[in-house]
GROMACS .gro file of C-alpha atoms in nm:
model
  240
    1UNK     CA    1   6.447   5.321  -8.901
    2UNK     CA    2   6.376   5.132  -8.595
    3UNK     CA    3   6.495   4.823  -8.413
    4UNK     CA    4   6.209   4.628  -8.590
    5UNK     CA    5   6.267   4.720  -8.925
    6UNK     CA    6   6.645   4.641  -8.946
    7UNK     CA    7   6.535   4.329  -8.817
    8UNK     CA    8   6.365   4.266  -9.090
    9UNK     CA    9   6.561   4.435  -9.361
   10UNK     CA   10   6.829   4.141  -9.224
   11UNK     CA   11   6.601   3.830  -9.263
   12UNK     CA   12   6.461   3.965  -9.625
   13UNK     CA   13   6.844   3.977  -9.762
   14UNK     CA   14   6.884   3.662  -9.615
   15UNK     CA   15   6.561   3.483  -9.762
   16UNK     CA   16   6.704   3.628 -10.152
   17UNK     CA   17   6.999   3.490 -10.027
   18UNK     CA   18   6.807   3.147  -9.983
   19UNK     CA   19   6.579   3.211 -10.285
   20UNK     CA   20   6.885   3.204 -10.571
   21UNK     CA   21   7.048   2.887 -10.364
   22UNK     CA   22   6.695   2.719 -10.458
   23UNK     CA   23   6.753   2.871 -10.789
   24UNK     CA   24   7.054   2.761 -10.862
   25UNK     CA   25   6.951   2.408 -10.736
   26UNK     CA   26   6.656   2.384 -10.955
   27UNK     CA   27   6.834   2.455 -11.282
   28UNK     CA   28   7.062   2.208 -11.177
   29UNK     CA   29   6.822   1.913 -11.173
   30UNK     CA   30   6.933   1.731 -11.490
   31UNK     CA   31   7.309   1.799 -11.391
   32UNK     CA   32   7.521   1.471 -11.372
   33UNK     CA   33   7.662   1.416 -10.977
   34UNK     CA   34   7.512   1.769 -10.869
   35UNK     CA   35   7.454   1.856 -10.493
   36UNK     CA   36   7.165   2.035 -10.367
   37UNK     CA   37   7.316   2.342 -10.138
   38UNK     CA   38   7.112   2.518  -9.841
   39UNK     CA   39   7.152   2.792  -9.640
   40UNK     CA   40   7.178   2.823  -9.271
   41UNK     CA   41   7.007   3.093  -9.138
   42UNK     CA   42   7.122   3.231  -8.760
   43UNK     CA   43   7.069   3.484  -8.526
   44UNK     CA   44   7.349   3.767  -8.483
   45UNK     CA   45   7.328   4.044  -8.157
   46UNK     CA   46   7.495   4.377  -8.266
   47UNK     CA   47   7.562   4.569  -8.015
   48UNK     CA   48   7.614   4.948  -8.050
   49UNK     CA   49   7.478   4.949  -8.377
   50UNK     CA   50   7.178   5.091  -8.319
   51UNK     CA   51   7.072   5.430  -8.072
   52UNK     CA   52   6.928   5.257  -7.769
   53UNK     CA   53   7.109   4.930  -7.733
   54UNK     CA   54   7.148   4.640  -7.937
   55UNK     CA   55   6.939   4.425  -8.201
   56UNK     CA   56   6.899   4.061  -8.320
   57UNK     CA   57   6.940   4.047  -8.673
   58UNK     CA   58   6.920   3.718  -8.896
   59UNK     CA   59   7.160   3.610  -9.104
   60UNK     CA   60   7.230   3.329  -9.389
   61UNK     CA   61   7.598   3.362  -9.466
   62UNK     CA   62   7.689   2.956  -9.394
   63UNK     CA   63   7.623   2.779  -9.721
   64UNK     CA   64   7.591   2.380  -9.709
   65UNK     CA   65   7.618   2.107  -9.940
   66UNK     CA   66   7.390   1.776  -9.931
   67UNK     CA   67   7.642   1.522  -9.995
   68UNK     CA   68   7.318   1.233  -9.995
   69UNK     CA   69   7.309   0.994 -10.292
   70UNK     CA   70   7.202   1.044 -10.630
   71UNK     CA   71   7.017   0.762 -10.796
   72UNK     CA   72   7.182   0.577 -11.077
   73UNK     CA   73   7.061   0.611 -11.441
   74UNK     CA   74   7.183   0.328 -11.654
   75UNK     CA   75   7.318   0.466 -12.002
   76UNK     CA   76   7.534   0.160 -12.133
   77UNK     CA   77   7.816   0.415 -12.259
   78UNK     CA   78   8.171   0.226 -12.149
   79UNK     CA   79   8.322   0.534 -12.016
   80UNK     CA   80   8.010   0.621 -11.825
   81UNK     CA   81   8.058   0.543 -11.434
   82UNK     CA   82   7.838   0.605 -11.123
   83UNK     CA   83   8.014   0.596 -10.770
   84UNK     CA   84   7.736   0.437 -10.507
   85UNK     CA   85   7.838   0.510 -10.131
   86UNK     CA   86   8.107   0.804  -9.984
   87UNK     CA   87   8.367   0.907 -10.252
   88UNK     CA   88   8.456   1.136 -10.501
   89UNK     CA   89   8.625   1.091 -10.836
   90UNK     CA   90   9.002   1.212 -10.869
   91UNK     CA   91   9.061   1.446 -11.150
   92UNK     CA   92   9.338   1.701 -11.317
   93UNK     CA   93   9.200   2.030 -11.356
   94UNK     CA   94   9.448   2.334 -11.504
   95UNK     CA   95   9.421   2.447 -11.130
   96UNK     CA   96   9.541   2.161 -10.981
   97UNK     CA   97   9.371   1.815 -10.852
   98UNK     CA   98   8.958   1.815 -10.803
   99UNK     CA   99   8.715   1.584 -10.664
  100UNK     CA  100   8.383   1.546 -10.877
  101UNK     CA  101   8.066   1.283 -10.857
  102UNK     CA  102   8.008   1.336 -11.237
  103UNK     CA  103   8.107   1.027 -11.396
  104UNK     CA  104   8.032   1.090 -11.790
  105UNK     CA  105   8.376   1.045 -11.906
  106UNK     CA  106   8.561   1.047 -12.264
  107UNK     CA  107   8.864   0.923 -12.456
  108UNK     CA  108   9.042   1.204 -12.566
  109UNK     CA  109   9.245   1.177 -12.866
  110UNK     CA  110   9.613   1.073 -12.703
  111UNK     CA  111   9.376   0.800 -12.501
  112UNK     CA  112   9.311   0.974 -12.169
  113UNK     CA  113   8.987   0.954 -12.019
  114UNK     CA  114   8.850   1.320 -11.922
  115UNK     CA  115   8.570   1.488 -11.813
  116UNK     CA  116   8.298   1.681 -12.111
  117UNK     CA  117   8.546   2.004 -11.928
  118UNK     CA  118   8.830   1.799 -12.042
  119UNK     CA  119   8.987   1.738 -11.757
  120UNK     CA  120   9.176   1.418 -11.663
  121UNK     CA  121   9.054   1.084 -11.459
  122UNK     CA  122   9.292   1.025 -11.248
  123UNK     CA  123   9.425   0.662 -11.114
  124UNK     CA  124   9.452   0.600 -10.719
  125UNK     CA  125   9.815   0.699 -10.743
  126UNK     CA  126   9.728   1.080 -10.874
  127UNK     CA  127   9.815   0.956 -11.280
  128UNK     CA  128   9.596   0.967 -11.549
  129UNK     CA  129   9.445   0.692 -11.679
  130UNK     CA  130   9.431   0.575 -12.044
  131UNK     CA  131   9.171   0.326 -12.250
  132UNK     CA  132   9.373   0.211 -12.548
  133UNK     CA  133   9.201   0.280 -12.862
  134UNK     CA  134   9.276  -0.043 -13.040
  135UNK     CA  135   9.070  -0.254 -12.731
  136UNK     CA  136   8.782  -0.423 -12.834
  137UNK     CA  137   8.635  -0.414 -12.469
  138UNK     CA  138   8.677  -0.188 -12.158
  139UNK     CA  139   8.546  -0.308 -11.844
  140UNK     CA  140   8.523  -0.118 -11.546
  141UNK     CA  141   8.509  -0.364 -11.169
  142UNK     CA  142   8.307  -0.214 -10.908
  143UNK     CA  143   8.661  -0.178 -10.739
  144UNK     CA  144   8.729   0.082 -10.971
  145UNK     CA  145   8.973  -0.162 -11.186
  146UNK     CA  146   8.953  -0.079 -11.539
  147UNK     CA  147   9.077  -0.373 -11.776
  148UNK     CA  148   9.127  -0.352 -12.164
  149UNK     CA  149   8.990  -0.698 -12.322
  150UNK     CA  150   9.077  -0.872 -11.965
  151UNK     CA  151   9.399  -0.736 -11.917
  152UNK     CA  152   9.412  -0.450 -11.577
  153UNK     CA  153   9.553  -0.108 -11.709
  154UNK     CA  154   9.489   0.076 -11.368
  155UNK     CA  155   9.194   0.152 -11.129
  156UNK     CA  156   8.998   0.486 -11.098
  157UNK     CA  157   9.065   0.709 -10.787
  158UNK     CA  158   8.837   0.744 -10.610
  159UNK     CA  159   8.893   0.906 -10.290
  160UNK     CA  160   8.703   1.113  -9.988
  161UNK     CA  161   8.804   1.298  -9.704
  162UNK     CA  162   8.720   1.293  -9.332
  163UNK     CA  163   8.518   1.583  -9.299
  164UNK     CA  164   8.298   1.693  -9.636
  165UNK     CA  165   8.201   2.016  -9.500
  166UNK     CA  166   8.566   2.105  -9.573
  167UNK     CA  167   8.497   2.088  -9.929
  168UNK     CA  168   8.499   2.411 -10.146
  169UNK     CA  169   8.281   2.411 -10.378
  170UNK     CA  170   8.378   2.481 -10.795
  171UNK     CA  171   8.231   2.523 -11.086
  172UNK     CA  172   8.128   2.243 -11.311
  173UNK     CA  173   8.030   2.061 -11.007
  174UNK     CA  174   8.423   2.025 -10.901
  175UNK     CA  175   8.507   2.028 -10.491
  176UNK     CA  176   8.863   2.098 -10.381
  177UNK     CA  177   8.965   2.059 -10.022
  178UNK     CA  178   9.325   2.188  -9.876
  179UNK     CA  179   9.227   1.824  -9.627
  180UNK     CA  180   9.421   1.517  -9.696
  181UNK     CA  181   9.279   1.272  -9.957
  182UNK     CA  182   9.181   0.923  -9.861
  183UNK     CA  183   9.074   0.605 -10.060
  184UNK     CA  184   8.702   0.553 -10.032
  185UNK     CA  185   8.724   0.199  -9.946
  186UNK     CA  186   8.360   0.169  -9.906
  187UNK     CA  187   8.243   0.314 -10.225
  188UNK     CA  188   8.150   0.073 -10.562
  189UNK     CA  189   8.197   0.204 -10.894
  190UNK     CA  190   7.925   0.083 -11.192
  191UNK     CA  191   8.037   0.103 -11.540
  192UNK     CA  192   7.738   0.232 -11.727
  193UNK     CA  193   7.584   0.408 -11.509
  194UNK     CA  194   7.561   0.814 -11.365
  195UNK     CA  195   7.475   0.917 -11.095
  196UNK     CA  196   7.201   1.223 -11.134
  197UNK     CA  197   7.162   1.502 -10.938
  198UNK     CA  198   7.010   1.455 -10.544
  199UNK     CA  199   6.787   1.765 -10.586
  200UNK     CA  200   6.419   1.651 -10.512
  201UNK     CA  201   6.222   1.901 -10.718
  202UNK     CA  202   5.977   1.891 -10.536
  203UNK     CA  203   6.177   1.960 -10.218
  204UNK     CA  204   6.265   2.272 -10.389
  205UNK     CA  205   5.943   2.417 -10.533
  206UNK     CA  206   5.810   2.357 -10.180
  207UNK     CA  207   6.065   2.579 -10.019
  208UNK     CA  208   6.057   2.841 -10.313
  209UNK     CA  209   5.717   2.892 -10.240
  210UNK     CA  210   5.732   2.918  -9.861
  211UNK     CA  211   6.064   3.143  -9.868
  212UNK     CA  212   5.838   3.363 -10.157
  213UNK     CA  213   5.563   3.393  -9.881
  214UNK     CA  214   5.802   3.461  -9.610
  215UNK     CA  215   5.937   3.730  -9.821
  216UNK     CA  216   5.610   3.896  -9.888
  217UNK     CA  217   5.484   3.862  -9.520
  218UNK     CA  218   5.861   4.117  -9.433
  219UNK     CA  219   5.773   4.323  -9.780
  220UNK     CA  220   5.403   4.382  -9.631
  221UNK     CA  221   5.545   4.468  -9.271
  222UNK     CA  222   5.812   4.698  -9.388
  223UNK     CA  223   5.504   4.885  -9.567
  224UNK     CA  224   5.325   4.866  -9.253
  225UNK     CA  225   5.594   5.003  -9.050
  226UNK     CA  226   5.681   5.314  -9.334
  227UNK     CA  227   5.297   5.404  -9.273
  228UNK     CA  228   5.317   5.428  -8.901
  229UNK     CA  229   5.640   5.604  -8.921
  230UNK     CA  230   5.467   5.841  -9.148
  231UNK     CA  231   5.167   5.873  -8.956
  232UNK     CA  232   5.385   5.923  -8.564
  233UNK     CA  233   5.542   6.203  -8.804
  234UNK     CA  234   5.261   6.360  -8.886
  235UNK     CA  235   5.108   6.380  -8.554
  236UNK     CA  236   5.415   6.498  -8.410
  237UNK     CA  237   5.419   6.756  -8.672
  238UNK     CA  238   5.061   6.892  -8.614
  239UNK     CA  239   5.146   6.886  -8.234
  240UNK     CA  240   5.423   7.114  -8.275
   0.00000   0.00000   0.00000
């Protein structure tokens, strides 16, 4: 195969590389606190890896994360919170402390307030927080404060860091970062509300169907390419 077609062969595996990030964004439309991912696609020289000198090849192995807000779906559930502005909620995972923007939260049976996963909300000071059961009303301030029937029991983490493309990404829509946490003084918390996914569906069709196209157009050239190939073989072979 020639210079062209490696070429090629590079920038298809990096367009189904681009194809199941849209994917994966798309069946995450109705995900609470989601963010859309992308791919960055750049050009690579290797040299020596070809006879006669060296070739651009594409490549999408930098993944990114659209950290943009969500809108904000009122539900009325007490435990329900939406985070508006930079900021991340604190939580307790079995593999050690995550940062999430899905704010559907629970009361767990010894009081805690966890994630559907089950994992624990955690208070700015890296604790868990409780709701007692015998309250009659649980307000959450847009500080993050939660009080039981006016009284404060503690105030929701919520916490960022200083560069988000540091963030790893996790399942369940979980980050974890080895960066140093800080309070996200700017951010207001809505009791209520949650915060839906930023993935503009229509965003993503758009760019399925023009990374599908793009995909054909290298399909139809490799074909084109195997023909000629074929063809400068046969003439060569008819020569001789």
């Amino acid at each position: 195969m020639d210079n062209p077609g490696y070429v090629t062969l590079s920038r298809q595996a990096g367009l189904m590389k681009d194809m199941r990030i849209i994917a994966t964004n798309i069946a995450n439309l109705s995900t609470d606190g989601y963010r859309r991912e992308g791919a960055i696609f750049a050009e690579m020289v290797e040299k020596g890896a070809l006879i006669g000198g060296a070739s651009a090849q594409t490549a999408a192995h930098v993944r990114v994360t659209d950290f943009s807000q969500g809108a904000l779906q009122r539900t009325g559930g007490d435990f329900d919170l939406a985070i508006e502005g930079d900021g991340f909620f604190l939580v307790q995972t079995p593999d050690g402390q995550a940062l999430t923007r899905a704010g559907s939260f629970l009361r767990n049976d010894a009081g805690e307030l966890v994630t559907r996963d089950g994992n624990r909300l955690l208070d700015e000071g890296g604790a868990p927080l409780f709701a007692p059961a015998e309250a009659r009303e649980i307000a959450v301030a847009t500080d993050g404060t939660i009080s039981a029937d006016g009284q404060p029991i503690g105030r929701v983490g919520i916490v960022t860091v200083e560069d988000p493309s540091q963030l790893t990404r996790r399942e369940s829509g979980l980050f974890t970062t080895e960066e140093p946490l800080i309070p996200a003084e700017e951010a207001s918390v809505f009791q209520g509300f949650i915060e839906e996914s930023n993935v503009n569906p229509v965003r993503e069709i758009a760019r399925m169907i023009e990374v599908q196209r793009a995909y054909e157009s290298g399909a139809n050239f490799l074909k084109s390419e195997d023909e000629r190939i074929q063809q400068a073989i046969r003439v060569i072979g008819s020569a001789g």
